Coordinates of C-alpha atoms and ligand atoms in Angstrom, one line a residue:
M28 CA 3.7 -13.6 -5.7
N29 CA 4.6 -17.1 -5.5
R30 CA 2.6 -20.2 -4.5
R31 CA 4.2 -20.1 -0.9
E32 CA 4.1 -16.1 -0.7
F33 CA 0.2 -16.8 -1.5
I34 CA -0.6 -19.1 1.1
R35 CA 1.2 -16.9 3.7
H36 CA -0.6 -13.8 2.7
T37 CA -3.9 -16.0 2.8
A38 CA -3.3 -17.0 6.3
I39 CA -2.8 -13.0 7.2
G40 CA -6.0 -12.4 5.5
V41 CA -7.9 -14.7 8.2
G42 CA -10.2 -12.4 10.1
A43 CA -10.0 -9.6 7.6
V44 CA -12.8 -7.2 7.1
A45 CA -14.5 -7.3 3.9
L46 CA -16.7 -4.8 2.0
W47 CA -18.9 -5.0 -0.7
G48 CA -22.1 -3.5 -2.4
P49 CA -23.0 0.2 -1.8
Q50 CA -24.3 0.1 1.6
A51 CA -20.9 -1.3 2.7
I52 CA -22.0 -4.7 4.4
Y53 CA -18.8 -5.7 6.7
V54 CA -18.1 -9.5 7.2
N55 CA -15.4 -11.3 9.4
A56 CA -14.2 -14.5 8.1
G57 CA -11.0 -16.1 6.8
E58 CA -12.9 -16.7 3.5
I59 CA -14.4 -13.4 3.0
L60 CA -17.4 -14.4 1.0
P61 CA -18.2 -18.1 2.2
K62 CA -18.9 -20.1 -1.4
K63 CA -22.4 -21.0 -2.1
G64 CA -23.2 -22.4 -5.4
T65 CA -21.3 -21.7 -8.6
R66 CA -18.8 -18.5 -8.2
V67 CA -17.5 -16.8 -11.1
V68 CA -14.7 -14.1 -9.8
V69 CA -14.1 -11.0 -12.1
A70 CA -11.0 -9.0 -11.3
G71 CA -11.0 -5.4 -12.8
G72 CA -14.1 -3.2 -12.8
G73 CA -13.2 -1.3 -15.9
F74 CA -15.2 -1.5 -19.3
G75 CA -14.1 -5.1 -19.6
G76 CA -14.8 -6.4 -16.1
A77 CA -17.9 -4.8 -15.3
S78 CA -19.6 -5.5 -18.6
T79 CA -18.7 -9.2 -17.9
A80 CA -20.0 -9.3 -14.3
K81 CA -23.7 -7.6 -15.5
H82 CA -23.9 -9.8 -18.5
L83 CA -23.1 -12.8 -16.3
K84 CA -25.9 -12.2 -14.1
M85 CA -28.2 -11.3 -16.8
M86 CA -27.3 -14.7 -18.5
N87 CA -27.7 -16.8 -15.6
P88 CA -28.9 -14.8 -12.2
K89 CA -28.3 -18.1 -10.3
L90 CA -24.6 -17.6 -10.6
D91 CA -22.7 -16.1 -7.7
V92 CA -21.0 -13.3 -9.5
V93 CA -18.2 -11.1 -7.3
L94 CA -16.6 -8.1 -9.1
I95 CA -13.1 -6.9 -7.4
E96 CA -12.0 -3.6 -8.2
E97 CA -9.7 -1.3 -6.1
R98 CA -11.3 2.2 -7.3
E99 CA -14.7 3.2 -5.3
Q100 CA -16.1 4.8 -8.5
F101 CA -15.7 4.2 -12.2
I102 CA -13.9 6.8 -14.3
S103 CA -14.1 6.6 -18.0
C104 CA -11.3 7.1 -20.1
P105 CA -13.5 7.9 -23.4
V106 CA -14.7 11.6 -22.8
S107 CA -11.3 12.1 -20.5
N108 CA -9.5 14.4 -23.5
L109 CA -12.5 16.4 -23.2
V110 CA -11.7 17.1 -19.4
I111 CA -8.2 18.0 -20.2
G112 CA -9.6 20.4 -23.1
G113 CA -11.9 22.0 -20.6
L114 CA -15.1 21.1 -22.4
K115 CA -16.1 18.2 -19.7
Q116 CA -15.8 17.9 -16.1
M117 CA -14.7 14.8 -13.9
K118 CA -18.2 14.5 -12.7
D119 CA -19.3 14.1 -16.3
I120 CA -17.0 10.7 -16.3
T121 CA -17.4 9.4 -13.1
F122 CA -20.0 6.6 -12.0
S123 CA -21.0 4.2 -9.2
Y124 CA -21.1 0.6 -9.5
T125 CA -24.4 0.8 -7.4
T126 CA -26.6 -0.2 -10.3
L127 CA -24.7 -3.5 -10.8
A128 CA -25.2 -4.6 -7.1
R129 CA -28.8 -3.3 -6.7
K130 CA -30.3 -4.4 -10.0
Y131 CA -28.4 -7.3 -11.2
G132 CA -27.0 -8.7 -7.6
V133 CA -23.2 -8.7 -8.6
K134 CA -21.3 -8.6 -5.3
I135 CA -18.7 -5.7 -5.4
L136 CA -15.7 -6.1 -3.6
N137 CA -13.7 -2.9 -3.3
A138 CA -10.6 -4.1 -2.7
T139 CA -7.2 -4.9 -4.5
V140 CA -6.1 -8.2 -5.9
L141 CA -2.7 -9.2 -4.7
G142 CA -2.4 -12.8 -5.8
I143 CA -3.9 -15.3 -7.8
D144 CA -3.8 -19.1 -7.2
P145 CA -5.2 -20.8 -10.6
V146 CA -4.0 -24.2 -9.3
S147 CA -6.3 -23.8 -6.1
H148 CA -8.9 -21.4 -7.6
R149 CA -8.2 -18.8 -5.1
V150 CA -7.7 -15.1 -5.0
E151 CA -6.0 -13.1 -2.4
T152 CA -7.1 -9.4 -2.1
S153 CA -6.3 -6.4 0.2
R154 CA -9.5 -7.6 2.4
G155 CA -8.8 -11.2 2.6
S156 CA -9.0 -14.1 0.4
L157 CA -12.0 -16.1 -1.7
S158 CA -12.5 -18.9 -4.0
Y159 CA -13.8 -19.2 -7.3
D160 CA -15.0 -21.8 -10.0
R161 CA -14.0 -19.7 -12.9
M162 CA -12.2 -16.4 -13.0
I163 CA -12.3 -13.6 -15.4
L164 CA -9.9 -10.9 -15.5
S165 CA -10.0 -7.4 -17.0
P166 CA -6.4 -6.1 -15.9
G167 CA -6.3 -3.2 -18.0
I168 CA -2.5 -1.7 -18.5
D169 CA 0.6 -1.2 -16.8
Y170 CA 3.1 1.6 -17.9
M171 CA 6.7 0.6 -19.4
Y172 CA 9.1 3.5 -18.4
E173 CA 12.5 1.6 -18.6
N174 CA 13.4 2.6 -22.0
I175 CA 13.1 6.5 -21.2
A176 CA 16.3 7.3 -19.3
G177 CA 15.3 9.7 -16.5
M178 CA 11.7 8.7 -15.9
D179 CA 12.2 7.7 -12.2
E180 CA 9.2 7.7 -10.1
N181 CA 9.4 11.5 -9.4
A182 CA 9.5 12.2 -13.2
Q183 CA 6.6 10.0 -13.3
K184 CA 4.6 12.1 -11.2
L185 CA 5.8 15.5 -12.7
F186 CA 4.9 14.1 -16.4
P187 CA 1.6 12.5 -16.3
H188 CA 0.5 10.0 -19.1
G189 CA -3.3 10.7 -18.1
I190 CA -4.3 7.1 -19.9
K191 CA -5.7 6.0 -17.0
A192 CA -8.4 8.6 -16.4
G193 CA -8.3 9.9 -12.6
D194 CA -5.7 12.1 -11.2
Q195 CA -3.6 12.8 -13.7
T196 CA -6.5 13.7 -15.9
V197 CA -6.9 16.3 -13.4
Q198 CA -3.4 17.2 -13.2
L199 CA -3.2 17.7 -17.1
R200 CA -6.3 20.0 -17.1
Q201 CA -4.8 22.1 -14.3
E202 CA -1.1 22.3 -15.8
L203 CA -2.8 23.3 -19.2
T204 CA -4.8 26.1 -17.7
E205 CA -1.5 27.2 -15.7
M206 CA 0.6 27.5 -18.7
K207 CA 1.8 31.3 -19.7
P208 CA 1.0 32.5 -23.2
G209 CA 3.8 31.4 -25.6
E210 CA 4.7 28.2 -23.6
Q211 CA 4.9 24.7 -25.1
Y212 CA 2.7 21.4 -24.2
L213 CA 4.8 18.5 -25.0
L214 CA 3.1 15.1 -25.8
T215 CA 5.0 11.9 -26.7
I216 CA 3.0 8.9 -28.2
P217 CA 4.8 5.4 -27.8
E218 CA 5.0 3.0 -30.8
A219 CA 1.7 0.9 -31.3
P220 CA 0.2 -1.1 -29.8
F221 CA -1.4 0.8 -27.1
R222 CA -4.3 1.9 -25.3
C223 CA -7.1 3.4 -27.5
P224 CA -5.3 4.2 -31.0
P225 CA -7.0 7.6 -31.6
G226 CA -6.9 8.8 -28.0
P227 CA -3.7 10.5 -28.1
Y228 CA -4.4 12.2 -31.9
E229 CA -8.0 13.5 -30.2
R230 CA -5.9 14.8 -27.2
V231 CA -3.9 16.9 -29.5
C232 CA -7.2 18.6 -30.8
M233 CA -8.7 19.3 -27.4
V234 CA -5.3 20.8 -26.3
A235 CA -4.7 22.7 -29.5
N236 CA -8.4 24.0 -29.2
Y237 CA -7.8 25.4 -25.6
L238 CA -4.4 27.1 -26.5
K239 CA -6.0 28.7 -29.7
K240 CA -8.7 30.5 -27.4
N241 CA -6.7 31.1 -24.2
K242 CA -2.7 31.0 -24.6
P243 CA -2.0 33.1 -27.5
G244 CA 1.6 31.9 -29.2
S245 CA 1.3 28.7 -27.5
K246 CA 2.0 25.2 -29.2
I247 CA 1.6 21.5 -28.5
I248 CA 4.4 19.6 -29.8
V249 CA 3.7 16.2 -30.8
L250 CA 6.5 13.5 -30.6
D251 CA 5.4 10.6 -32.0
A252 CA 7.3 7.2 -32.1
N253 CA 5.0 6.0 -35.1
Q254 CA 5.8 6.6 -38.8
D255 CA 2.3 8.2 -39.1
I256 CA -0.7 9.0 -37.1
V257 CA -1.9 5.7 -36.1
S258 CA -5.9 5.9 -36.3
K259 CA -8.0 8.3 -38.4
G260 CA -4.9 10.0 -39.7
K261 CA -6.4 12.0 -42.9
L262 CA -9.5 13.0 -40.7
F263 CA -7.1 14.3 -37.7
K264 CA -4.6 15.6 -40.3
A265 CA -7.4 17.7 -42.1
A266 CA -8.8 19.2 -38.7
W267 CA -5.1 20.2 -37.7
K268 CA -4.3 21.9 -40.8
D269 CA -7.9 23.8 -40.9
Y270 CA -8.3 24.8 -37.3
Y271 CA -4.8 24.6 -35.6
G272 CA -2.3 25.9 -38.3
G273 CA 0.8 27.5 -36.1
I274 CA -0.4 25.5 -33.0
I275 CA 0.2 21.9 -33.7
E276 CA 3.8 20.8 -34.3
Y277 CA 3.5 17.2 -35.3
H278 CA 7.0 15.1 -35.7
P279 CA 6.3 11.2 -36.5
D280 CA 9.1 8.5 -36.2
T281 CA 10.4 10.7 -33.3
E282 CA 11.0 8.1 -30.2
I283 CA 11.7 9.6 -26.9
K284 CA 15.0 8.5 -25.2
A285 CA 15.3 10.7 -22.0
V286 CA 14.0 13.2 -19.8
K287 CA 15.8 15.7 -18.0
A288 CA 13.2 16.5 -15.1
G289 CA 15.0 19.5 -13.2
S290 CA 15.0 21.6 -17.1
R291 CA 11.4 19.8 -18.3
T292 CA 13.2 18.8 -21.4
I293 CA 12.6 15.7 -23.4
V294 CA 15.4 14.3 -25.3
T295 CA 14.9 12.5 -29.0
P296 CA 17.8 11.2 -31.1
S297 CA 17.4 14.4 -33.2
A298 CA 16.5 17.0 -30.7
E299 CA 15.7 18.3 -27.4
Y300 CA 12.1 20.1 -26.4
K301 CA 11.4 22.3 -23.3
G302 CA 8.1 22.6 -22.3
A303 CA 5.8 24.0 -19.5
V304 CA 3.8 20.6 -19.7
L305 CA 5.2 17.3 -20.4
N306 CA 2.7 14.8 -21.1
I307 CA 4.7 11.1 -21.7
I308 CA 2.6 8.4 -22.7
P309 CA 4.9 5.6 -22.2
E310 CA 5.0 1.9 -24.1
Q311 CA 2.4 -0.3 -22.3
K312 CA 2.0 -3.6 -21.4
A313 CA -0.8 -6.1 -19.7
G314 CA -2.1 -4.8 -16.2
K315 CA -0.4 -6.2 -12.8
M316 CA -3.2 -8.7 -12.5
A317 CA -2.2 -10.5 -15.7
F318 CA 1.2 -11.2 -14.3
M319 CA 0.0 -13.2 -11.2
G320 CA -0.1 -16.9 -10.9
G321 CA 1.9 -16.9 -14.2
L322 CA -0.9 -16.1 -16.3
T323 CA 1.8 -13.9 -18.5
P324 CA 5.2 -15.0 -18.7
E325 CA 7.4 -12.3 -17.1
K326 CA 9.5 -11.5 -20.6
R327 CA 6.1 -11.1 -22.6
R328 CA 4.3 -7.9 -22.6
W329 CA 0.6 -8.9 -23.3
T330 CA -1.4 -11.8 -22.0
P331 CA -1.8 -15.2 -24.3
V332 CA -5.6 -16.7 -24.3
S333 CA -7.9 -18.7 -26.7
A334 CA -9.2 -16.3 -29.5
L335 CA -12.3 -18.7 -29.1
S336 CA -13.0 -18.9 -25.2
F337 CA -10.6 -16.1 -24.0
E338 CA -9.3 -18.8 -21.5
S339 CA -5.8 -18.5 -20.5
T340 CA -3.3 -20.8 -22.8
I341 CA -1.5 -21.4 -19.5
H342 CA -4.1 -22.1 -16.8
K343 CA -7.9 -23.6 -17.2
D344 CA -10.7 -21.8 -15.6
V345 CA -9.1 -18.3 -16.0
H346 CA -10.0 -16.3 -18.7
I347 CA -8.6 -12.7 -19.5
I348 CA -10.1 -9.8 -21.8
G349 CA -9.5 -6.4 -22.6
D350 CA -6.7 -4.3 -23.3
A351 CA -4.6 -6.9 -21.6
T352 CA -4.9 -9.6 -24.2
D353 CA -2.0 -10.4 -27.0
G354 CA -3.0 -9.5 -30.4
D355 CA -0.4 -11.5 -31.9
V356 CA -2.1 -14.6 -30.2
I357 CA -6.1 -13.6 -30.8
G358 CA -5.5 -11.6 -33.8
S359 CA -5.3 -7.7 -33.7
M360 CA -8.0 -5.8 -32.5
P361 CA -7.8 -1.9 -31.4
K362 CA -7.3 -1.6 -27.4
S363 CA -10.7 0.1 -26.7
G364 CA -13.3 0.3 -24.2
F365 CA -15.7 -0.8 -26.9
V366 CA -13.5 -4.0 -27.9
A367 CA -13.3 -4.9 -24.1
S368 CA -16.9 -4.4 -23.4
A369 CA -17.5 -7.0 -26.3
M370 CA -14.8 -9.4 -25.2
G371 CA -16.6 -9.1 -21.7
K372 CA -20.0 -10.4 -23.0
A373 CA -18.5 -12.9 -25.2
A374 CA -16.6 -14.0 -22.4
A375 CA -19.6 -14.1 -20.1
A376 CA -21.6 -15.9 -22.7
T377 CA -18.9 -18.5 -22.8
V378 CA -18.5 -19.1 -19.1
V379 CA -22.1 -19.5 -18.6
A380 CA -22.0 -22.2 -21.5
M381 CA -18.9 -24.0 -20.3
L382 CA -20.3 -24.2 -16.7
A383 CA -23.3 -25.8 -18.1
G384 CA -21.2 -28.3 -19.9
R385 CA -21.5 -26.9 -23.4
E386 CA -18.7 -25.9 -25.7
P387 CA -17.6 -22.1 -25.8
L388 CA -19.7 -19.7 -28.2
T389 CA -17.9 -18.2 -31.1
P390 CA -17.1 -14.5 -30.4
Y391 CA -18.4 -11.9 -33.2
L392 CA -17.1 -8.2 -31.9
A393 CA -17.5 -4.8 -32.9
N394 CA -15.6 -1.6 -32.4
T395 CA -16.9 2.0 -32.6
C396 CA -14.8 4.8 -31.3
Y397 CA -15.6 8.6 -32.0
S398 CA -12.9 11.4 -31.6
M399 CA -13.8 15.2 -31.0
V400 CA -11.8 17.6 -33.1
N401 CA -13.1 20.7 -31.4
E402 CA -16.0 21.4 -29.3
K403 CA -18.7 20.5 -31.8
E404 CA -17.2 18.4 -34.6
G405 CA -16.8 14.5 -34.2
I406 CA -15.3 11.7 -36.3
Y407 CA -15.4 7.8 -36.3
V408 CA -13.8 4.6 -36.9
T409 CA -15.7 1.1 -36.6
G410 CA -14.7 -2.4 -37.4
V411 CA -16.3 -6.0 -36.9
F412 CA -14.3 -9.0 -35.9
E413 CA -15.1 -12.6 -36.4
Y414 CA -13.4 -15.9 -35.2
D415 CA -11.7 -17.9 -37.9
P416 CA -11.7 -21.7 -37.0
Q417 CA -8.7 -22.2 -39.6
T418 CA -6.4 -19.7 -38.2
K419 CA -7.9 -19.7 -34.7
K420 CA -7.8 -16.2 -34.4
I421 CA -10.2 -13.2 -34.5
A422 CA -9.9 -11.2 -37.9
G423 CA -11.5 -8.0 -38.9
K424 CA -14.1 -8.2 -41.6
K425 CA -13.0 -6.2 -44.7
A426 CA -16.2 -5.6 -45.9
A427 CA -17.5 -4.1 -42.7
G428 CA -16.3 -1.0 -40.8
G429 CA -14.0 1.9 -41.8
V430 CA -13.8 5.6 -40.8
S431 CA -16.2 8.2 -41.2
P432 CA -15.9 10.0 -44.6
A433 CA -15.8 13.4 -43.0
R434 CA -15.9 15.4 -39.8
S435 CA -19.3 17.0 -38.9
E436 CA -21.4 18.2 -36.1
R437 CA -24.0 15.5 -36.4
L438 CA -21.2 13.1 -35.6
G439 CA -20.4 15.5 -32.6
F440 CA -23.8 14.7 -31.3
Q441 CA -23.5 11.1 -32.2
A442 CA -20.2 10.9 -29.9
E443 CA -22.3 12.0 -27.1
D444 CA -24.6 9.4 -27.6
W445 CA -22.2 6.6 -28.1
A446 CA -20.6 7.6 -24.7
R447 CA -23.9 7.6 -22.7
G448 CA -24.6 4.4 -24.8
I449 CA -21.5 2.3 -23.6
W450 CA -21.7 3.8 -19.8
S451 CA -25.2 2.5 -19.7
D452 CA -24.5 -0.8 -21.5
T453 CA -21.6 -1.5 -19.0
L454 CA -22.9 0.0 -15.8
G455 CA -26.7 0.8 -16.1
Ligands
LIG514 C1 -7.8 9.3 -23.4 C2 -8.5 8.0 -23.6 C3 -9.6 8.2 -24.5 C4 -10.4 6.5 -24.7 N1 -11.2 7.0 -25.5 C5 -12.2 5.6 -26.1 C6 -13.3 5.7 -26.5 O1 -13.5 6.8 -27.2 N2 -13.8 4.6 -27.4 C7 -13.2 3.4 -26.8 O2 -13.8 2.4 -26.9 N3 -12.1 3.4 -25.9 C8 -11.3 4.3 -25.2 N4 -10.6 4.2 -24.9 C9 -9.5 3.0 -24.1 C10 -10.5 2.5 -23.1 O3 -10.4 3.4 -22.0 C11 -9.7 1.2 -22.6 O4 -9.6 0.5 -23.9 C12 -10.9 0.3 -21.8 O5 -10.8 0.8 -20.4 C13 -9.9 -1.0 -21.5 O6 -10.5 -1.9 -20.8 P1 -10.0 -2.8 -19.8 O7 -11.0 -3.5 -18.9 O8 -9.6 -3.8 -20.3 O9 -9.3 -2.1 -18.8 P2 -9.6 -0.7 -17.7 O10 -10.8 0.0 -18.2 O11 -8.3 0.0 -17.4 O12 -10.2 -1.7 -16.3 C14 -9.2 -2.2 -15.6 C15 -9.9 -2.2 -14.3 O13 -8.9 -3.0 -13.3 C16 -8.6 -2.6 -11.9 N5 -7.5 -2.8 -11.3 C17 -6.3 -2.8 -12.1 N6 -5.4 -3.6 -11.0 C18 -6.3 -4.1 -10.2 C19 -5.8 -4.9 -8.7 N7 -4.6 -5.3 -8.5 N8 -7.0 -5.1 -7.8 C20 -8.2 -4.6 -8.2 N9 -8.5 -3.7 -9.2 C21 -7.5 -3.5 -10.3 C22 -8.4 -0.9 -12.7 O14 -8.8 0.2 -11.3 C23 -9.6 -0.8 -13.5 O15 -10.6 -0.3 -13.1 C24 -10.0 5.5 -24.5 C25 -8.2 5.6 -23.7 C26 -7.9 6.8 -23.2 C27 -6.8 6.6 -22.4

């Protein structure tokens, strides 16, 4: 949306009805939330945005913090592979935003962001417009199907990615259960970087675990555009060999070129594969909000920000965090919920400091990510990341982090604790 369109939409938004907070309070006004005092608008209530909003209020309760999120409930990607595999249900990964509103005083605006004007400090939503002093965006990701011939809108619905937990998670679960014994589940993995490096490989385990018990003769065929497994490779390979021999067929360095929707076929440079389920994970880029107001140049995939403050390198007073950020600019970190949440806390602290006329705080971030390899055993990877004033990037600390020495049931329990911990830290 350009500046003129933004102003037109804002005019249409006058008189719109706003809804925020758990009790559905309705307000009629042009500016849907008249601004009193200093306001920080947080857009996108996933792991990054929800953590940011909560921690802004914890650090400075006087701030007027508005969290704009288009979904009514928070649905967690972590643990969603277990829903596909039948070990958990959607209700186990679905949460309310109520505590953020009731306990911390965050105003939740359930609306879609349509435009951002970083010059006049305004944001246009499906329920009207509002102004801000600073904005923090955690837009998540968007999907790039343009390099896969035949992947039109219809094919996108038929062949889900399941990397934004929700309807597609349910669809994949249902399609898996409806497979006939002997049929094949095809999973494609794009070249890194993508959301959650170990995520697709955990999905392989969850699908294989289900097929082993329920669909004799069935297989999961993995077409991976990368040279090898991107994360926890040795641990995944050991589990695949020990538990799922004959059930997982792994093809590294295999890029998907086209789909034939009618015959449910995937075309690669070397072969064609037919499946009952086609789980196509495309290449990814920053979420749509990151491209509003010129915050991400059209030809770039990810959003450039300062590694110190997460402030946009293009517009002042807008900070961007989470999966959408450009690893080439800030330094390479996994696109994970843990990192998005850690960036959210760092950005909250920095915004509170900058609003008080102080310097940004130096970010010091961590990542922990568990994966399940069957219903009981887990594995993990951890990392610690520190801002380097010389390179002006965030870099992994070599002495810290690494992967678990082996898989174990103890790590399976820890994986559950980890999930409960991050959900509570983000929303509780
Ligand atoms: C299968 C799977 C397993 C995973 N497992 C793990 C794990 O074990 N550990 C881990 O750390 N990470 C895991 N991840 C990764 C993690 O989910 C993401 O890295 C994390 O969600 C990124 O947070 P974010 O805030 O950047 O984006 P998101 O969490 O996607 O948040 C973006 C939010 O913005 C909202 N939004 C988008 N556009 C608009 C708009 N125009 N208006 C209003 N709202 C909008 C979206 O609805 C969404 O809620 C996993 C991911 C997948 C797919």
